[in-house]
Short mmCIF file of N, CA, C and O in Angstrom, two decimals:
data_model
loop_
_atom_site.label_atom_id
_atom_site.label_comp_id
_atom_site.label_asym_id
_atom_site.label_seq_id
_atom_site.Cartn_x
_atom_site.Cartn_y
_atom_site.Cartn_z
N MET A 1398 8.11 9.90 -30.30
CA MET A 1398 7.54 10.55 -29.13
C MET A 1398 8.61 10.68 -28.04
O MET A 1398 9.31 9.72 -27.75
N ILE A 1399 8.68 11.86 -27.46
CA ILE A 1399 9.64 12.12 -26.39
C ILE A 1399 8.93 11.94 -25.05
O ILE A 1399 7.86 12.51 -24.82
N THR A 1400 9.53 11.14 -24.18
CA THR A 1400 9.02 10.94 -22.82
C THR A 1400 10.19 11.02 -21.85
O THR A 1400 11.36 11.07 -22.25
N PHE A 1401 9.85 10.99 -20.57
CA PHE A 1401 10.87 11.12 -19.52
C PHE A 1401 10.57 10.10 -18.44
O PHE A 1401 9.42 9.73 -18.22
N ARG A 1402 11.63 9.66 -17.77
CA ARG A 1402 11.49 8.76 -16.62
C ARG A 1402 12.67 9.00 -15.70
O ARG A 1402 13.72 9.50 -16.15
N PRO A 1403 12.54 8.63 -14.44
CA PRO A 1403 13.72 8.72 -13.57
C PRO A 1403 14.87 7.93 -14.19
O PRO A 1403 14.67 6.83 -14.71
N ALA A 1404 16.05 8.51 -14.16
CA ALA A 1404 17.21 7.88 -14.80
C ALA A 1404 17.49 6.53 -14.16
O ALA A 1404 17.53 6.41 -12.94
N LYS A 1405 17.68 5.54 -15.01
CA LYS A 1405 17.94 4.18 -14.54
C LYS A 1405 19.43 3.87 -14.50
O LYS A 1405 19.84 2.95 -13.80
N ASP A 1406 20.23 4.57 -15.29
CA ASP A 1406 21.65 4.27 -15.40
C ASP A 1406 22.45 5.57 -15.35
O ASP A 1406 22.68 6.21 -16.38
N LEU A 1407 22.84 5.98 -14.14
CA LEU A 1407 23.56 7.24 -13.99
C LEU A 1407 24.94 7.19 -14.65
O LEU A 1407 25.46 8.24 -15.07
N ALA A 1408 25.52 6.03 -14.78
CA ALA A 1408 26.82 5.92 -15.48
C ALA A 1408 26.64 6.26 -16.96
O ALA A 1408 27.45 6.99 -17.54
N LYS A 1409 25.56 5.77 -17.57
CA LYS A 1409 25.29 6.10 -18.97
C LYS A 1409 25.01 7.59 -19.11
O LYS A 1409 25.48 8.24 -20.04
N ALA A 1410 24.25 8.14 -18.18
CA ALA A 1410 23.98 9.57 -18.20
C ALA A 1410 25.27 10.37 -18.09
O ALA A 1410 25.44 11.39 -18.75
N ALA A 1411 26.18 9.91 -17.27
CA ALA A 1411 27.47 10.58 -17.13
C ALA A 1411 28.26 10.52 -18.44
O ALA A 1411 28.97 11.48 -18.79
N ARG A 1412 28.11 9.44 -19.18
CA ARG A 1412 28.79 9.34 -20.49
C ARG A 1412 28.28 10.39 -21.47
O ARG A 1412 29.05 10.96 -22.24
N TYR A 1413 26.96 10.64 -21.46
CA TYR A 1413 26.43 11.71 -22.31
C TYR A 1413 27.14 13.03 -21.99
O TYR A 1413 27.57 13.75 -22.88
N THR A 1414 27.23 13.32 -20.70
CA THR A 1414 27.84 14.57 -20.27
C THR A 1414 29.30 14.62 -20.69
O THR A 1414 29.75 15.61 -21.29
N LEU A 1415 30.04 13.58 -20.39
CA LEU A 1415 31.47 13.58 -20.70
C LEU A 1415 31.71 13.69 -22.21
O LEU A 1415 32.55 14.46 -22.66
N THR A 1416 30.95 12.96 -22.99
CA THR A 1416 31.12 13.00 -24.45
C THR A 1416 30.80 14.39 -25.01
O THR A 1416 31.57 14.95 -25.78
N ASN A 1417 29.67 14.95 -24.60
CA ASN A 1417 29.25 16.23 -25.14
C ASN A 1417 30.09 17.39 -24.61
O ASN A 1417 30.31 18.37 -25.33
N MET A 1418 30.56 17.29 -23.38
CA MET A 1418 31.26 18.42 -22.76
C MET A 1418 32.79 18.34 -22.90
O MET A 1418 33.48 19.30 -22.56
N ARG A 1419 33.29 17.24 -23.40
CA ARG A 1419 34.74 17.06 -23.50
C ARG A 1419 35.46 18.25 -24.14
O ARG A 1419 36.48 18.71 -23.60
N PRO A 1420 34.99 18.81 -25.26
CA PRO A 1420 35.72 19.95 -25.85
C PRO A 1420 35.83 21.14 -24.89
O PRO A 1420 36.86 21.81 -24.87
N TYR A 1421 34.80 21.38 -24.10
CA TYR A 1421 34.83 22.49 -23.16
C TYR A 1421 35.76 22.17 -21.99
O TYR A 1421 36.50 23.04 -21.53
N TYR A 1422 35.70 20.94 -21.52
CA TYR A 1422 36.59 20.53 -20.44
C TYR A 1422 38.05 20.67 -20.87
O TYR A 1422 38.89 21.14 -20.11
N GLU A 1423 38.34 20.25 -22.09
CA GLU A 1423 39.71 20.37 -22.60
C GLU A 1423 40.11 21.82 -22.76
O GLU A 1423 41.22 22.21 -22.40
N GLN A 1424 39.22 22.64 -23.29
CA GLN A 1424 39.52 24.06 -23.49
C GLN A 1424 39.85 24.75 -22.17
O GLN A 1424 40.74 25.59 -22.12
N TYR A 1425 39.14 24.40 -21.12
CA TYR A 1425 39.32 25.05 -19.83
C TYR A 1425 40.10 24.20 -18.82
O TYR A 1425 40.11 24.52 -17.64
N SER A 1426 40.74 23.15 -19.30
CA SER A 1426 41.57 22.27 -18.45
C SER A 1426 40.80 21.75 -17.23
O SER A 1426 41.30 21.74 -16.12
N VAL A 1427 39.58 21.30 -17.47
CA VAL A 1427 38.77 20.69 -16.42
C VAL A 1427 38.98 19.19 -16.49
O VAL A 1427 38.85 18.59 -17.56
N GLU A 1428 39.34 18.60 -15.39
CA GLU A 1428 39.61 17.16 -15.32
C GLU A 1428 38.41 16.42 -14.74
O GLU A 1428 38.23 16.38 -13.53
N TRP A 1429 37.56 15.88 -15.59
CA TRP A 1429 36.40 15.11 -15.16
C TRP A 1429 36.45 13.73 -15.79
O TRP A 1429 36.98 13.56 -16.88
N ASP A 1430 35.87 12.78 -15.11
CA ASP A 1430 35.67 11.46 -15.70
C ASP A 1430 34.25 11.01 -15.36
O ASP A 1430 33.54 11.67 -14.59
N GLU A 1431 33.83 9.91 -15.95
CA GLU A 1431 32.45 9.45 -15.76
C GLU A 1431 32.11 9.22 -14.29
O GLU A 1431 31.02 9.58 -13.84
N ALA A 1432 33.04 8.62 -13.54
CA ALA A 1432 32.76 8.33 -12.14
C ALA A 1432 32.54 9.61 -11.34
O ALA A 1432 31.63 9.67 -10.49
N GLN A 1433 33.32 10.63 -11.61
CA GLN A 1433 33.14 11.91 -10.90
C GLN A 1433 31.80 12.54 -11.24
O GLN A 1433 31.10 13.05 -10.36
N ILE A 1434 31.47 12.53 -12.52
CA ILE A 1434 30.20 13.11 -12.94
C ILE A 1434 29.04 12.35 -12.32
O ILE A 1434 28.09 12.95 -11.80
N GLU A 1435 29.12 11.03 -12.35
CA GLU A 1435 28.05 10.22 -11.76
C GLU A 1435 27.88 10.54 -10.28
O GLU A 1435 26.76 10.74 -9.80
N LYS A 1436 28.98 10.63 -9.56
CA LYS A 1436 28.92 10.91 -8.12
C LYS A 1436 28.32 12.30 -7.86
O LYS A 1436 27.47 12.46 -6.98
N MET A 1437 28.72 13.29 -8.64
CA MET A 1437 28.25 14.65 -8.42
C MET A 1437 26.77 14.83 -8.77
O MET A 1437 26.13 15.75 -8.27
N THR A 1438 26.24 13.96 -9.60
CA THR A 1438 24.86 14.14 -10.04
C THR A 1438 23.86 13.26 -9.29
O THR A 1438 22.66 13.39 -9.51
N GLN A 1439 24.33 12.43 -8.39
CA GLN A 1439 23.43 11.51 -7.69
C GLN A 1439 22.35 12.21 -6.89
O GLN A 1439 21.23 11.71 -6.78
N ALA A 1440 22.65 13.38 -6.33
CA ALA A 1440 21.69 14.08 -5.49
C ALA A 1440 20.69 14.92 -6.30
O ALA A 1440 19.76 15.49 -5.72
N LEU A 1441 20.87 14.98 -7.60
CA LEU A 1441 19.98 15.78 -8.45
C LEU A 1441 18.78 14.97 -8.90
O LEU A 1441 18.75 13.75 -8.78
N VAL A 1442 17.78 15.64 -9.43
CA VAL A 1442 16.68 14.97 -10.11
C VAL A 1442 17.21 14.62 -11.49
O VAL A 1442 17.49 15.50 -12.30
N ASN A 1443 17.43 13.35 -11.74
CA ASN A 1443 17.99 12.85 -13.00
C ASN A 1443 16.88 12.16 -13.77
O ASN A 1443 16.29 11.19 -13.30
N LEU A 1444 16.63 12.66 -14.98
CA LEU A 1444 15.60 12.07 -15.83
C LEU A 1444 16.19 11.63 -17.15
O LEU A 1444 16.88 12.41 -17.82
N ASP A 1445 15.90 10.39 -17.52
CA ASP A 1445 16.25 9.94 -18.86
C ASP A 1445 15.33 10.62 -19.85
O ASP A 1445 14.12 10.75 -19.60
N ILE A 1446 15.88 11.02 -20.98
CA ILE A 1446 15.10 11.51 -22.10
C ILE A 1446 14.95 10.32 -23.04
O ILE A 1446 15.95 9.75 -23.48
N LEU A 1447 13.71 9.94 -23.33
CA LEU A 1447 13.44 8.78 -24.17
C LEU A 1447 12.84 9.20 -25.50
O LEU A 1447 11.93 10.03 -25.54
N LEU A 1448 13.33 8.62 -26.56
CA LEU A 1448 12.76 8.78 -27.89
C LEU A 1448 12.24 7.41 -28.29
O LEU A 1448 13.02 6.45 -28.38
N ALA A 1449 10.94 7.31 -28.49
CA ALA A 1449 10.31 6.02 -28.81
C ALA A 1449 10.71 4.95 -27.80
O ALA A 1449 10.97 3.81 -28.16
N GLY A 1450 10.80 5.36 -26.52
CA GLY A 1450 11.10 4.43 -25.45
C GLY A 1450 12.56 4.13 -25.22
O GLY A 1450 12.91 3.41 -24.27
N GLU A 1451 13.46 4.65 -26.04
CA GLU A 1451 14.89 4.39 -25.91
C GLU A 1451 15.61 5.62 -25.36
O GLU A 1451 15.38 6.74 -25.84
N PRO A 1452 16.50 5.45 -24.38
CA PRO A 1452 17.23 6.60 -23.83
C PRO A 1452 18.13 7.26 -24.88
O PRO A 1452 18.88 6.59 -25.58
N VAL A 1453 17.99 8.59 -24.97
CA VAL A 1453 18.83 9.37 -25.89
C VAL A 1453 19.46 10.57 -25.20
O VAL A 1453 20.15 11.36 -25.85
N GLY A 1454 19.23 10.71 -23.90
CA GLY A 1454 19.80 11.84 -23.19
C GLY A 1454 19.37 11.87 -21.75
O GLY A 1454 18.73 10.95 -21.25
N VAL A 1455 19.77 12.95 -21.10
CA VAL A 1455 19.46 13.12 -19.68
C VAL A 1455 19.23 14.60 -19.39
O VAL A 1455 19.83 15.47 -20.03
N ILE A 1456 18.35 14.84 -18.46
CA ILE A 1456 18.15 16.18 -17.92
C ILE A 1456 18.29 16.08 -16.41
O ILE A 1456 17.83 15.11 -15.80
N ARG A 1457 19.02 17.05 -15.84
CA ARG A 1457 19.25 17.05 -14.39
C ARG A 1457 18.81 18.39 -13.82
O ARG A 1457 19.16 19.44 -14.35
N LEU A 1458 18.06 18.32 -12.74
CA LEU A 1458 17.50 19.51 -12.11
C LEU A 1458 17.73 19.50 -10.61
O LEU A 1458 17.88 18.44 -10.00
N SER A 1459 17.73 20.69 -10.04
CA SER A 1459 17.64 20.83 -8.59
C SER A 1459 16.70 22.00 -8.32
O SER A 1459 16.46 22.84 -9.19
N PHE A 1460 16.15 22.02 -7.13
CA PHE A 1460 15.15 23.01 -6.76
C PHE A 1460 15.48 23.61 -5.41
O PHE A 1460 15.95 22.91 -4.51
N ASP A 1461 15.23 24.90 -5.28
CA ASP A 1461 15.26 25.55 -3.97
C ASP A 1461 14.27 26.70 -4.01
O ASP A 1461 13.53 26.85 -4.98
N SER A 1462 14.27 27.52 -2.98
CA SER A 1462 13.29 28.60 -2.91
C SER A 1462 13.50 29.67 -3.98
O SER A 1462 12.58 30.42 -4.29
N GLU A 1463 14.69 29.70 -4.57
CA GLU A 1463 14.98 30.68 -5.63
C GLU A 1463 14.44 30.24 -6.99
O GLU A 1463 14.17 31.07 -7.84
N GLY A 1464 14.37 28.92 -7.22
CA GLY A 1464 13.90 28.46 -8.51
C GLY A 1464 14.29 27.04 -8.81
O GLY A 1464 14.75 26.29 -7.95
N ALA A 1465 14.11 26.70 -10.07
CA ALA A 1465 14.51 25.39 -10.60
C ALA A 1465 15.80 25.60 -11.38
O ALA A 1465 15.87 26.48 -12.24
N TYR A 1466 16.80 24.82 -11.08
CA TYR A 1466 18.10 24.93 -11.72
C TYR A 1466 18.29 23.79 -12.71
O TYR A 1466 18.24 22.62 -12.32
N LEU A 1467 18.45 24.15 -13.95
CA LEU A 1467 18.78 23.16 -14.97
C LEU A 1467 20.27 22.91 -14.84
O LEU A 1467 21.09 23.71 -15.27
N ARG A 1468 20.64 21.81 -14.21
CA ARG A 1468 22.04 21.50 -13.94
C ARG A 1468 22.73 20.88 -15.15
O ARG A 1468 23.93 21.00 -15.31
N ASP A 1469 21.93 20.21 -15.97
CA ASP A 1469 22.51 19.55 -17.13
C ASP A 1469 21.40 19.16 -18.08
O ASP A 1469 20.32 18.74 -17.65
N LEU A 1470 21.66 19.32 -19.34
CA LEU A 1470 20.78 18.84 -20.41
C LEU A 1470 21.69 18.29 -21.48
O LEU A 1470 22.42 19.04 -22.12
N GLN A 1471 21.68 16.99 -21.63
CA GLN A 1471 22.56 16.32 -22.58
C GLN A 1471 21.74 15.40 -23.47
O GLN A 1471 20.91 14.63 -22.98
N VAL A 1472 21.99 15.51 -24.76
CA VAL A 1472 21.35 14.64 -25.75
C VAL A 1472 22.47 13.95 -26.53
O VAL A 1472 23.44 14.60 -26.94
N ASP A 1473 22.33 12.65 -26.69
CA ASP A 1473 23.29 11.88 -27.49
C ASP A 1473 23.55 12.61 -28.80
O ASP A 1473 22.61 13.09 -29.46
N GLN A 1474 24.80 12.69 -29.20
CA GLN A 1474 25.18 13.43 -30.41
C GLN A 1474 24.43 12.95 -31.65
O GLN A 1474 24.18 13.72 -32.57
N ASN A 1475 24.07 11.68 -31.70
CA ASN A 1475 23.34 11.14 -32.85
C ASN A 1475 21.89 11.62 -32.93
O ASN A 1475 21.21 11.39 -33.94
N TYR A 1476 21.40 12.27 -31.86
CA TYR A 1476 20.00 12.68 -31.81
C TYR A 1476 19.84 14.19 -31.62
O TYR A 1476 18.73 14.67 -31.40
N GLN A 1477 20.93 14.93 -31.72
CA GLN A 1477 20.85 16.37 -31.55
C GLN A 1477 20.22 17.03 -32.77
O GLN A 1477 20.16 16.45 -33.85
N ASN A 1478 19.75 18.24 -32.56
CA ASN A 1478 19.12 19.05 -33.62
C ASN A 1478 17.83 18.43 -34.15
O ASN A 1478 17.51 18.54 -35.33
N ARG A 1479 17.09 17.78 -33.26
CA ARG A 1479 15.79 17.19 -33.61
C ARG A 1479 14.66 17.73 -32.73
O ARG A 1479 13.58 17.17 -32.72
N GLY A 1480 14.95 18.77 -31.95
CA GLY A 1480 13.93 19.34 -31.08
C GLY A 1480 13.83 18.69 -29.72
O GLY A 1480 12.97 19.07 -28.91
N ILE A 1481 14.69 17.74 -29.43
CA ILE A 1481 14.62 17.03 -28.15
C ILE A 1481 14.94 17.96 -26.99
O ILE A 1481 14.30 17.89 -25.93
N GLY A 1482 15.89 18.87 -27.18
CA GLY A 1482 16.21 19.82 -26.12
C GLY A 1482 15.03 20.70 -25.76
O GLY A 1482 14.79 20.99 -24.57
N ALA A 1483 14.25 21.12 -26.75
CA ALA A 1483 13.06 21.93 -26.48
C ALA A 1483 12.03 21.15 -25.65
O ALA A 1483 11.42 21.69 -24.73
N TYR A 1484 11.87 19.87 -25.97
CA TYR A 1484 10.97 19.03 -25.16
C TYR A 1484 11.48 18.91 -23.73
O TYR A 1484 10.71 18.95 -22.78
N ALA A 1485 12.79 18.76 -23.58
CA ALA A 1485 13.37 18.65 -22.24
C ALA A 1485 13.16 19.94 -21.44
O ALA A 1485 12.87 19.89 -20.24
N LEU A 1486 13.29 21.07 -22.10
CA LEU A 1486 13.05 22.34 -21.40
C LEU A 1486 11.58 22.49 -21.02
O LEU A 1486 11.27 23.03 -19.95
N ALA A 1487 10.69 22.00 -21.85
CA ALA A 1487 9.26 22.02 -21.50
C ALA A 1487 9.01 21.15 -20.27
O ALA A 1487 8.21 21.51 -19.39
N GLU A 1488 9.69 20.01 -20.20
CA GLU A 1488 9.55 19.14 -19.03
C GLU A 1488 10.12 19.82 -17.78
O GLU A 1488 9.53 19.74 -16.70
N ALA A 1489 11.25 20.51 -17.92
CA ALA A 1489 11.82 21.25 -16.79
C ALA A 1489 10.83 22.31 -16.32
O ALA A 1489 10.64 22.50 -15.10
N ASN A 1490 10.19 22.99 -17.24
CA ASN A 1490 9.19 24.00 -16.90
C ASN A 1490 8.02 23.35 -16.15
O ASN A 1490 7.56 23.88 -15.13
N ARG A 1491 7.56 22.21 -16.64
CA ARG A 1491 6.45 21.50 -15.99
C ARG A 1491 6.81 21.12 -14.56
O ARG A 1491 6.04 21.33 -13.61
N LEU A 1492 8.02 20.59 -14.37
CA LEU A 1492 8.46 20.18 -13.04
C LEU A 1492 8.64 21.38 -12.12
O LEU A 1492 8.37 21.29 -10.91
N ALA A 1493 9.09 22.50 -12.68
CA ALA A 1493 9.20 23.73 -11.88
C ALA A 1493 7.83 24.17 -11.37
O ALA A 1493 7.69 24.59 -10.22
N LYS A 1494 6.82 24.06 -12.23
CA LYS A 1494 5.45 24.40 -11.80
C LYS A 1494 5.01 23.51 -10.65
O LYS A 1494 4.41 23.98 -9.68
N VAL A 1495 5.29 22.22 -10.78
CA VAL A 1495 4.92 21.26 -9.73
C VAL A 1495 5.57 21.66 -8.40
O VAL A 1495 4.95 21.53 -7.33
N GLN A 1496 6.79 22.17 -8.47
CA GLN A 1496 7.52 22.58 -7.26
C GLN A 1496 7.15 24.00 -6.82
O GLN A 1496 7.70 24.52 -5.85
N SER A 1497 6.27 24.65 -7.57
CA SER A 1497 5.79 26.01 -7.27
C SER A 1497 6.92 27.04 -7.24
O SER A 1497 6.92 27.95 -6.42
N VAL A 1498 7.88 26.89 -8.15
CA VAL A 1498 8.92 27.91 -8.28
C VAL A 1498 8.60 28.77 -9.49
O VAL A 1498 7.86 28.37 -10.39
N GLN A 1499 9.16 29.97 -9.50
CA GLN A 1499 8.78 30.96 -10.49
C GLN A 1499 9.80 31.14 -11.61
O GLN A 1499 9.50 31.80 -12.61
N VAL A 1500 11.00 30.57 -11.46
CA VAL A 1500 12.05 30.86 -12.44
C VAL A 1500 12.88 29.61 -12.71
O VAL A 1500 13.13 28.81 -11.81
N LEU A 1501 13.26 29.45 -13.97
CA LEU A 1501 14.23 28.43 -14.40
C LEU A 1501 15.57 29.13 -14.56
O LEU A 1501 15.66 30.20 -15.17
N LEU A 1502 16.61 28.52 -14.03
CA LEU A 1502 17.95 29.08 -14.08
C LEU A 1502 18.93 28.06 -14.65
O LEU A 1502 18.76 26.86 -14.44
N LEU A 1503 19.96 28.55 -15.33
CA LEU A 1503 20.98 27.64 -15.86
C LEU A 1503 22.28 28.40 -16.07
O LEU A 1503 22.33 29.63 -16.05
N ARG A 1504 23.32 27.61 -16.31
CA ARG A 1504 24.64 28.13 -16.65
C ARG A 1504 25.10 27.35 -17.87
O ARG A 1504 24.96 26.13 -17.91
N VAL A 1505 25.65 28.05 -18.86
CA VAL A 1505 26.07 27.40 -20.09
C VAL A 1505 27.39 28.00 -20.56
O VAL A 1505 27.61 29.21 -20.42
N PHE A 1506 28.28 27.16 -21.09
CA PHE A 1506 29.51 27.67 -21.67
C PHE A 1506 29.15 28.65 -22.79
O PHE A 1506 28.26 28.38 -23.61
N LYS A 1507 29.85 29.77 -22.83
CA LYS A 1507 29.56 30.81 -23.82
C LYS A 1507 29.64 30.31 -25.25
O LYS A 1507 28.89 30.77 -26.11
N HIS A 1508 30.53 29.38 -25.52
CA HIS A 1508 30.74 28.91 -26.88
C HIS A 1508 29.86 27.72 -27.26
O HIS A 1508 29.97 27.18 -28.36
N SER A 1509 28.99 27.32 -26.36
CA SER A 1509 28.12 26.17 -26.63
C SER A 1509 27.00 26.55 -27.59
O SER A 1509 26.36 27.59 -27.44
N PRO A 1510 26.73 25.68 -28.56
CA PRO A 1510 25.57 25.93 -29.43
C PRO A 1510 24.25 25.91 -28.66
O PRO A 1510 23.25 26.42 -29.14
N ALA A 1511 24.24 25.35 -27.45
CA ALA A 1511 23.02 25.32 -26.64
C ALA A 1511 22.55 26.73 -26.27
O ALA A 1511 21.36 26.92 -25.98
N VAL A 1512 23.45 27.70 -26.29
CA VAL A 1512 23.05 29.08 -26.00
C VAL A 1512 21.89 29.48 -26.91
O VAL A 1512 20.92 30.10 -26.47
N ASN A 1513 21.98 29.13 -28.18
CA ASN A 1513 20.92 29.48 -29.12
C ASN A 1513 19.60 28.80 -28.77
O ASN A 1513 18.53 29.42 -28.87
N LEU A 1514 19.65 27.54 -28.36
CA LEU A 1514 18.44 26.84 -27.92
C LEU A 1514 17.81 27.59 -26.76
O LEU A 1514 16.60 27.86 -26.75
N TYR A 1515 18.60 27.93 -25.77
CA TYR A 1515 18.07 28.59 -24.58
C TYR A 1515 17.46 29.95 -24.93
O TYR A 1515 16.40 30.30 -24.44
N LYS A 1516 18.11 30.69 -25.81
CA LYS A 1516 17.56 31.99 -26.23
C LYS A 1516 16.23 31.79 -26.96
O LYS A 1516 15.27 32.53 -26.71
N ARG A 1517 16.17 30.80 -27.85
CA ARG A 1517 14.92 30.53 -28.56
C ARG A 1517 13.80 30.14 -27.60
O ARG A 1517 12.62 30.38 -27.88
N GLN A 1518 14.16 29.54 -26.48
CA GLN A 1518 13.18 29.10 -25.50
C GLN A 1518 12.87 30.18 -24.44
O GLN A 1518 12.25 29.89 -23.43
N GLY A 1519 13.34 31.40 -24.68
CA GLY A 1519 12.97 32.51 -23.82
C GLY A 1519 13.92 32.83 -22.68
O GLY A 1519 13.61 33.69 -21.84
N PHE A 1520 15.05 32.16 -22.61
CA PHE A 1520 16.02 32.47 -21.57
C PHE A 1520 16.77 33.74 -21.93
O PHE A 1520 17.07 33.99 -23.10
N ASN A 1521 17.08 34.52 -20.91
CA ASN A 1521 17.86 35.74 -21.06
C ASN A 1521 19.13 35.63 -20.25
O ASN A 1521 19.14 35.02 -19.17
N ILE A 1522 20.18 36.23 -20.75
CA ILE A 1522 21.45 36.27 -20.02
C ILE A 1522 21.30 37.27 -18.88
O ILE A 1522 20.95 38.43 -19.11
N THR A 1523 21.55 36.81 -17.66
CA THR A 1523 21.44 37.68 -16.49
C THR A 1523 22.80 38.15 -16.02
O THR A 1523 22.91 39.20 -15.39
N ARG A 1524 23.84 37.37 -16.30
CA ARG A 1524 25.21 37.77 -16.02
C ARG A 1524 26.14 36.83 -16.76
O ARG A 1524 25.70 35.82 -17.33
N GLU A 1525 27.42 37.16 -16.76
CA GLU A 1525 28.39 36.32 -17.43
C GLU A 1525 29.74 36.47 -16.75
O GLU A 1525 29.99 37.44 -16.03
N ASP A 1526 30.59 35.48 -16.97
CA ASP A 1526 31.98 35.56 -16.58
C ASP A 1526 32.81 35.13 -17.78
O ASP A 1526 32.27 35.04 -18.88
N GLU A 1527 34.07 34.86 -17.60
CA GLU A 1527 34.90 34.54 -18.76
C GLU A 1527 34.51 33.23 -19.45
O GLU A 1527 34.74 33.07 -20.64
N ARG A 1528 33.88 32.32 -18.75
CA ARG A 1528 33.51 31.02 -19.33
C ARG A 1528 32.03 30.87 -19.64
O ARG A 1528 31.66 30.22 -20.60
N PHE A 1529 31.18 31.42 -18.76
CA PHE A 1529 29.77 31.06 -18.76
C PHE A 1529 28.84 32.25 -18.96
O PHE A 1529 29.14 33.37 -18.54
N TYR A 1530 27.67 31.93 -19.52
CA TYR A 1530 26.50 32.78 -19.43
C TYR A 1530 25.61 32.17 -18.34
O TYR A 1530 25.44 30.95 -18.28
N TYR A 1531 25.05 33.01 -17.52
CA TYR A 1531 24.06 32.62 -16.54
C TYR A 1531 22.73 33.13 -17.09
O TYR A 1531 22.61 34.32 -17.39
N MET A 1532 21.79 32.23 -17.24
CA MET A 1532 20.55 32.57 -17.93
C MET A 1532 19.35 32.20 -17.07
O MET A 1532 19.43 31.29 -16.22
N SER A 1533 18.23 32.88 -17.31
CA SER A 1533 17.01 32.55 -16.59
C SER A 1533 15.81 32.93 -17.45
O SER A 1533 15.92 33.69 -18.41
N ARG A 1534 14.68 32.35 -17.07
CA ARG A 1534 13.40 32.73 -17.66
C ARG A 1534 12.30 32.39 -16.66
O ARG A 1534 12.46 31.50 -15.81
N ALA A 1535 11.21 33.09 -16.78
CA ALA A 1535 10.08 32.83 -15.90
C ALA A 1535 9.45 31.48 -16.25
O ALA A 1535 9.41 31.08 -17.41
N VAL A 1536 8.99 30.80 -15.22
CA VAL A 1536 8.23 29.56 -15.42
C VAL A 1536 6.88 29.97 -15.97
O VAL A 1536 6.24 30.89 -15.48
N SER A 1537 6.47 29.29 -17.03
CA SER A 1537 5.20 29.67 -17.66
C SER A 1537 4.16 28.58 -17.54
O SER A 1537 4.43 27.47 -17.24
#
């Protein structure tokens, strides 16, 4: 069973990000470490993703009048491709409804396999640059 709770360990959440994103950071010469990621994410809504009560990932969101921004969705590499990302997106949608926003927005590296997840979940590419797709979908 997948559940969510406010993140208890932002350093661990930062490790998910650093581990999963390292190939992209290296490709684009981005210099990040766990402490920087932890500091940058403190002001976001950070939720642990739990599988049978054990943390296996993190989802990070922010909200404004334009919509809900999926700032990060990271699942431990040992638990990927099990549908956990789809559950996390459903939770993001639920939280967006609570905040009365109409759209979910995100940015993803073009070469990330997560692009396929987002497309399957109804996100459309609204614009792109050399590194990223910017995607959105209506809150349902």
